[in-house]
Amino acid sequence: MPPASSSAVGAPPVQAGTKQGGGGKKKKGGGPPGLIKPSIADTMRLNVYADNWFMLYVNGRLVAVDPIQFTPHNVVSVDFLPEYPMTIAVLAKDNADPKTGLEYGSSIGDGGFILKFADGTVTNASWKAKSFFHGPVNGDTANPQVKQEALPANWWAVDFDDSAWKNAKEYAVEEVDPKQPYFDHDFEGAKFIWTDDLALDNTIIFRTKIEKPGWQPRWNTKPDLDVTGAPLK
């Protein structure tokens, strides 16, 4: 948010939504009477930590992507405009060679994902989780083989059917062993989640739906911005 500007002594303050030009004329902003726009106060903060990488959708819209594809692991904090019911879909990837499932050449890595929204939404075993890349099969590092399944179409969509998926499994902080800056951010109440195999499942989709009965947006306008041509992944 830009810092507030101060006016010269004795000068009238510049009102928000106006622009001063030549001749002292002002151009008014806004819209039709009664139009209420969302403000920064309507947004909320989310914190995400992933080992190693993630992309996160809310109600079918891409909200956050880990900008670091490998290491160091980092916390991504984003302010976004929530609308309920809220469908959250996440693609999380552990670092793993696509042909062997190994990392650093000959090692078996492990994953881990954790999230907390300012409204109290957290990751836990109620989330759905499914693996689409497993390996090395049986942990065999001498002759590594992998199992891969194509990601389903529209896995981020609100109406995607995940009813047949298993629930995620919770893991202790010590099992995932997160690094800084994880401990400098608010993840209280959230659990690290993955599938049943923290070490060998390398690409996971997580999904959940957050209900908030009776919720109504304070604003009554929708964006005119067309982002349908933007890349989704």
mmCIF file of C-alpha atoms in Angstrom:
data_model
loop_
_atom_site.group_PDB
_atom_site.id
_atom_site.type_symbol
_atom_site.label_atom_id
_atom_site.label_comp_id
_atom_site.label_asym_id
_atom_site.label_seq_id
_atom_site.Cartn_x
_atom_site.Cartn_y
_atom_site.Cartn_z
ATOM 1 C CA MET A 1 0.000 0.000 0.000
ATOM 2 C CA PRO A 2 1.549 3.385 -0.929
ATOM 3 C CA PRO A 3 2.451 5.706 1.973
ATOM 4 C CA ALA A 4 0.116 8.541 2.789
ATOM 5 C CA SER A 5 1.239 11.855 1.345
ATOM 6 C CA SER A 6 1.188 15.092 3.295
ATOM 7 C CA SER A 7 -0.040 18.461 2.002
ATOM 8 C CA ALA A 8 1.811 21.733 2.216
ATOM 9 C CA VAL A 9 0.876 23.913 5.163
ATOM 10 C CA GLY A 10 -2.293 25.854 4.384
ATOM 11 C CA ALA A 11 -3.005 23.908 1.175
ATOM 12 C CA PRO A 12 -6.298 22.055 0.886
ATOM 13 C CA PRO A 13 -5.913 18.255 1.090
ATOM 14 C CA VAL A 14 -6.146 16.217 -2.109
ATOM 15 C CA GLN A 15 -9.129 13.899 -1.847
ATOM 16 C CA ALA A 16 -8.837 10.224 -2.805
ATOM 17 C CA GLY A 17 -10.335 9.482 -6.208
ATOM 18 C CA THR A 18 -9.521 12.925 -7.622
ATOM 19 C CA LYS A 19 -6.794 14.163 -9.913
ATOM 20 C CA GLN A 20 -5.509 17.708 -9.984
ATOM 21 C CA GLY A 21 -4.664 19.178 -13.373
ATOM 22 C CA GLY A 22 -4.213 22.535 -15.028
ATOM 23 C CA GLY A 23 -6.631 25.264 -14.036
ATOM 24 C CA GLY A 24 -7.517 23.534 -10.774
ATOM 25 C CA LYS A 25 -9.984 21.182 -12.417
ATOM 26 C CA LYS A 26 -10.648 17.834 -10.750
ATOM 27 C CA LYS A 27 -11.685 14.580 -12.338
ATOM 28 C CA LYS A 28 -13.978 12.501 -10.207
ATOM 29 C CA GLY A 29 -13.550 8.722 -10.009
ATOM 30 C CA GLY A 30 -15.992 6.037 -8.930
ATOM 31 C CA GLY A 31 -19.113 4.839 -10.658
ATOM 32 C CA PRO A 32 -22.906 5.003 -10.536
ATOM 33 C CA PRO A 33 -24.498 6.039 -7.230
ATOM 34 C CA GLY A 34 -24.770 3.111 -4.847
ATOM 35 C CA LEU A 35 -21.862 1.182 -6.397
ATOM 36 C CA ILE A 36 -19.710 -0.450 -3.723
ATOM 37 C CA LYS A 37 -16.248 -1.631 -4.699
ATOM 38 C CA PRO A 38 -14.129 -4.082 -2.666
ATOM 39 C CA SER A 39 -11.314 -2.452 -0.724
ATOM 40 C CA ILE A 40 -8.053 -3.760 0.672
ATOM 41 C CA ALA A 41 -9.904 -4.265 3.965
ATOM 42 C CA ASP A 42 -12.018 -6.938 2.227
ATOM 43 C CA THR A 43 -8.941 -9.014 1.369
ATOM 44 C CA MET A 44 -7.273 -11.558 3.597
ATOM 45 C CA ARG A 45 -3.764 -12.973 3.932
ATOM 46 C CA LEU A 46 -2.746 -16.531 3.123
ATOM 47 C CA ASN A 47 0.548 -18.194 4.077
ATOM 48 C CA VAL A 48 1.848 -21.249 2.205
ATOM 49 C CA TYR A 49 4.968 -23.401 2.632
ATOM 50 C CA ALA A 50 5.746 -26.287 0.275
ATOM 51 C CA ASP A 51 8.553 -28.805 -0.085
ATOM 52 C CA ASN A 52 9.439 -28.097 -2.840
ATOM 53 C CA TRP A 53 6.920 -26.175 -4.995
ATOM 54 C CA PHE A 54 3.183 -25.400 -5.380
ATOM 55 C CA MET A 55 0.522 -23.572 -7.355
ATOM 56 C CA LEU A 56 -2.751 -22.657 -5.637
ATOM 57 C CA TYR A 57 -6.215 -21.929 -7.035
ATOM 58 C CA VAL A 58 -9.223 -20.505 -5.207
ATOM 59 C CA ASN A 59 -12.621 -20.895 -6.869
ATOM 60 C CA GLY A 60 -10.935 -21.781 -10.146
ATOM 61 C CA ARG A 61 -8.642 -18.729 -10.173
ATOM 62 C CA LEU A 62 -4.869 -18.909 -9.872
ATOM 63 C CA VAL A 63 -4.009 -17.070 -6.659
ATOM 64 C CA ALA A 64 -0.398 -17.979 -5.810
ATOM 65 C CA VAL A 65 2.605 -19.767 -7.306
ATOM 66 C CA ASP A 66 5.874 -20.549 -5.562
ATOM 67 C CA PRO A 67 8.381 -18.339 -7.419
ATOM 68 C CA ILE A 68 11.297 -20.582 -6.387
ATOM 69 C CA GLN A 69 11.119 -23.880 -8.267
ATOM 70 C CA PHE A 70 13.668 -25.764 -6.173
ATOM 71 C CA THR A 71 15.450 -24.560 -3.033
ATOM 72 C CA PRO A 72 15.503 -22.661 -0.773
ATOM 73 C CA HIS A 73 12.017 -23.476 0.435
ATOM 74 C CA ASN A 74 10.153 -20.276 1.132
ATOM 75 C CA VAL A 75 6.891 -18.995 2.563
ATOM 76 C CA VAL A 76 4.582 -17.352 0.044
ATOM 77 C CA SER A 77 2.259 -14.757 1.582
ATOM 78 C CA VAL A 78 -0.482 -13.244 -0.562
ATOM 79 C CA ASP A 79 -3.479 -10.980 0.040
ATOM 80 C CA PHE A 80 -6.530 -12.026 -1.978
ATOM 81 C CA LEU A 81 -10.254 -11.328 -2.148
ATOM 82 C CA PRO A 82 -12.197 -14.284 -0.675
ATOM 83 C CA GLU A 83 -15.637 -15.418 -1.806
ATOM 84 C CA TYR A 84 -17.572 -18.263 -0.191
ATOM 85 C CA PRO A 85 -18.129 -21.123 -0.609
ATOM 86 C CA MET A 86 -14.394 -21.326 -1.309
ATOM 87 C CA THR A 87 -12.938 -24.231 -3.284
ATOM 88 C CA ILE A 88 -9.174 -24.543 -2.836
ATOM 89 C CA ALA A 89 -7.088 -26.667 -5.205
ATOM 90 C CA VAL A 90 -3.321 -27.081 -4.953
ATOM 91 C CA LEU A 91 -0.705 -28.776 -7.110
ATOM 92 C CA ALA A 92 2.336 -29.621 -4.957
ATOM 93 C CA LYS A 93 5.570 -31.149 -6.196
ATOM 94 C CA ASP A 94 8.554 -32.609 -4.400
ATOM 95 C CA ASN A 95 11.900 -32.330 -6.161
ATOM 96 C CA ALA A 96 12.237 -35.594 -8.133
ATOM 97 C CA ASP A 97 13.744 -36.608 -11.445
ATOM 98 C CA PRO A 98 10.837 -37.452 -13.791
ATOM 99 C CA LYS A 99 12.548 -40.643 -15.004
ATOM 100 C CA THR A 100 13.831 -42.022 -11.697
ATOM 101 C CA GLY A 101 11.941 -40.281 -8.881
ATOM 102 C CA LEU A 102 15.294 -39.532 -7.256
ATOM 103 C CA GLU A 103 16.712 -36.189 -6.213
ATOM 104 C CA TYR A 104 20.322 -35.035 -6.053
ATOM 105 C CA GLY A 105 21.144 -37.910 -8.391
ATOM 106 C CA SER A 106 20.715 -40.873 -6.041
ATOM 107 C CA SER A 107 18.691 -39.770 -2.995
ATOM 108 C CA ILE A 108 15.047 -40.231 -2.055
ATOM 109 C CA GLY A 109 13.467 -36.979 -0.952
ATOM 110 C CA ASP A 110 10.280 -36.217 0.920
ATOM 111 C CA GLY A 111 7.525 -33.662 0.460
ATOM 112 C CA GLY A 112 5.225 -31.643 2.657
ATOM 113 C CA PHE A 113 2.617 -28.910 2.293
ATOM 114 C CA ILE A 114 1.046 -26.523 4.781
ATOM 115 C CA LEU A 115 -1.339 -23.584 4.424
ATOM 116 C CA LYS A 116 -3.165 -21.124 6.618
ATOM 117 C CA PHE A 117 -5.676 -18.427 5.645
ATOM 118 C CA ALA A 118 -6.492 -15.485 7.898
ATOM 119 C CA ASP A 119 -10.107 -16.706 8.191
ATOM 120 C CA GLY A 120 -8.858 -19.808 10.026
ATOM 121 C CA THR A 121 -8.773 -22.155 7.023
ATOM 122 C CA VAL A 122 -5.897 -24.608 7.526
ATOM 123 C CA THR A 123 -4.535 -27.781 6.006
ATOM 124 C CA ASN A 124 -5.460 -30.990 7.836
ATOM 125 C CA ALA A 125 -6.647 -34.544 7.208
ATOM 126 C CA SER A 126 -10.056 -33.331 5.972
ATOM 127 C CA TRP A 127 -8.464 -32.263 2.671
ATOM 128 C CA LYS A 128 -8.528 -34.625 -0.311
ATOM 129 C CA ALA A 129 -5.181 -35.751 -1.754
ATOM 130 C CA LYS A 130 -4.121 -37.839 -4.741
ATOM 131 C CA SER A 131 -0.672 -38.712 -6.099
ATOM 132 C CA PHE A 132 0.095 -38.554 -9.815
ATOM 133 C CA PHE A 133 3.837 -39.327 -9.741
ATOM 134 C CA HIS A 134 5.345 -42.107 -7.580
ATOM 135 C CA GLY A 135 8.897 -43.304 -7.419
ATOM 136 C CA PRO A 136 11.309 -44.843 -7.216
ATOM 137 C CA VAL A 137 8.938 -47.809 -6.937
ATOM 138 C CA ASN A 138 9.603 -49.807 -3.761
ATOM 139 C CA GLY A 139 12.335 -47.317 -2.887
ATOM 140 C CA ASP A 140 14.723 -49.111 -5.256
ATOM 141 C CA THR A 141 17.567 -46.660 -5.895
ATOM 142 C CA ALA A 142 19.711 -49.214 -7.749
ATOM 143 C CA ASN A 143 17.149 -49.750 -10.520
ATOM 144 C CA PRO A 144 14.735 -46.825 -10.134
ATOM 145 C CA GLN A 145 11.347 -47.019 -11.849
ATOM 146 C CA VAL A 146 8.420 -44.607 -11.632
ATOM 147 C CA LYS A 147 4.646 -44.603 -11.992
ATOM 148 C CA GLN A 148 3.100 -41.513 -13.544
ATOM 149 C CA GLU A 149 -0.495 -40.570 -14.259
ATOM 150 C CA ALA A 150 -1.572 -37.567 -16.318
ATOM 151 C CA LEU A 151 -3.092 -34.739 -14.324
ATOM 152 C CA PRO A 152 -6.880 -34.680 -14.813
ATOM 153 C CA ALA A 153 -8.419 -31.898 -16.865
ATOM 154 C CA ASN A 154 -9.672 -28.922 -14.857
ATOM 155 C CA TRP A 155 -8.386 -30.305 -11.556
ATOM 156 C CA TRP A 156 -8.548 -26.739 -10.186
ATOM 157 C CA ALA A 157 -12.226 -26.223 -11.096
ATOM 158 C CA VAL A 158 -14.980 -25.727 -8.523
ATOM 159 C CA ASP A 159 -17.089 -28.530 -10.043
ATOM 160 C CA PHE A 160 -14.252 -31.071 -10.360
ATOM 161 C CA ASP A 161 -15.272 -34.408 -8.802
ATOM 162 C CA ASP A 162 -12.783 -35.511 -6.142
ATOM 163 C CA SER A 163 -15.275 -37.644 -4.186
ATOM 164 C CA ALA A 164 -13.345 -40.871 -4.868
ATOM 165 C CA TRP A 165 -10.049 -39.466 -3.579
ATOM 166 C CA LYS A 166 -8.632 -40.420 -0.194
ATOM 167 C CA ASN A 167 -8.131 -37.930 2.588
ATOM 168 C CA ALA A 168 -4.726 -36.397 3.122
ATOM 169 C CA LYS A 169 -2.453 -37.660 5.882
ATOM 170 C CA GLU A 170 -1.111 -35.308 8.540
ATOM 171 C CA TYR A 171 2.591 -35.215 9.371
ATOM 172 C CA ALA A 172 4.456 -33.774 12.326
ATOM 173 C CA VAL A 173 6.707 -30.767 11.795
ATOM 174 C CA GLU A 174 9.681 -32.964 12.717
ATOM 175 C CA GLU A 175 8.852 -35.411 9.909
ATOM 176 C CA VAL A 176 8.797 -32.715 7.237
ATOM 177 C CA ASP A 177 11.650 -30.727 8.790
ATOM 178 C CA PRO A 178 10.791 -27.289 7.320
ATOM 179 C CA LYS A 179 13.464 -24.628 7.052
ATOM 180 C CA GLN A 180 13.361 -20.900 7.614
ATOM 181 C CA PRO A 181 11.449 -18.708 7.034
ATOM 182 C CA TYR A 182 8.690 -21.204 7.964
ATOM 183 C CA PHE A 183 9.062 -20.500 11.693
ATOM 184 C CA ASP A 184 8.704 -16.753 11.195
ATOM 185 C CA HIS A 185 5.138 -17.020 9.846
ATOM 186 C CA ASP A 186 1.737 -17.880 11.302
ATOM 187 C CA PHE A 187 0.836 -21.533 10.719
ATOM 188 C CA GLU A 188 -0.771 -22.095 14.124
ATOM 189 C CA GLY A 189 -3.467 -24.760 13.911
ATOM 190 C CA ALA A 190 -2.382 -25.928 10.438
ATOM 191 C CA LYS A 191 -0.929 -29.393 9.786
ATOM 192 C CA PHE A 192 1.598 -30.542 7.246
ATOM 193 C CA ILE A 193 -0.187 -32.837 4.791
ATOM 194 C CA TRP A 194 0.717 -35.233 1.988
ATOM 195 C CA THR A 195 -0.485 -38.640 0.817
ATOM 196 C CA ASP A 196 0.239 -41.825 2.760
ATOM 197 C CA ASP A 197 3.749 -41.955 1.258
ATOM 198 C CA LEU A 198 5.706 -38.833 2.164
ATOM 199 C CA ALA A 199 8.900 -40.113 0.552
ATOM 200 C CA LEU A 200 7.848 -41.730 -2.733
ATOM 201 C CA ASP A 201 4.773 -39.751 -3.861
ATOM 202 C CA ASN A 202 6.208 -36.755 -5.677
ATOM 203 C CA THR A 203 3.314 -34.883 -7.348
ATOM 204 C CA ILE A 204 0.105 -34.335 -5.378
ATOM 205 C CA ILE A 205 -3.172 -32.529 -5.940
ATOM 206 C CA PHE A 206 -4.939 -31.334 -2.785
ATOM 207 C CA ARG A 207 -8.518 -30.074 -2.710
ATOM 208 C CA THR A 208 -11.006 -28.837 -0.138
ATOM 209 C CA LYS A 209 -14.164 -26.728 0.049
ATOM 210 C CA ILE A 210 -14.798 -24.132 2.750
ATOM 211 C CA GLU A 211 -18.421 -23.305 3.526
ATOM 212 C CA LYS A 212 -19.537 -20.101 5.223
ATOM 213 C CA PRO A 213 -23.345 -20.175 5.424
ATOM 214 C CA GLY A 214 -25.005 -16.788 5.135
ATOM 215 C CA TRP A 215 -21.888 -15.041 3.851
ATOM 216 C CA GLN A 216 -22.558 -12.096 1.544
ATOM 217 C CA PRO A 217 -19.914 -9.899 -0.083
ATOM 218 C CA ARG A 218 -19.853 -6.323 1.167
ATOM 219 C CA TRP A 219 -19.264 -5.114 -2.402
ATOM 220 C CA ASN A 220 -21.794 -5.203 -5.240
ATOM 221 C CA THR A 221 -19.552 -4.927 -8.291
ATOM 222 C CA LYS A 222 -17.658 -7.463 -10.403
ATOM 223 C CA PRO A 223 -14.445 -6.842 -12.359
ATOM 224 C CA ASP A 224 -14.625 -5.982 -16.033
ATOM 225 C CA LEU A 225 -11.085 -7.305 -16.457
ATOM 226 C CA ASP A 226 -10.979 -10.262 -18.868
ATOM 227 C CA VAL A 227 -8.263 -12.767 -17.891
ATOM 228 C CA THR A 228 -9.650 -15.759 -19.810
ATOM 229 C CA GLY A 229 -6.671 -15.750 -22.164
ATOM 230 C CA ALA A 230 -4.077 -15.887 -19.397
ATOM 231 C CA PRO A 231 -2.065 -19.117 -19.024
ATOM 232 C CA LEU A 232 -3.245 -21.341 -16.174
ATOM 233 C CA LYS A 233 -0.052 -23.295 -15.619
#
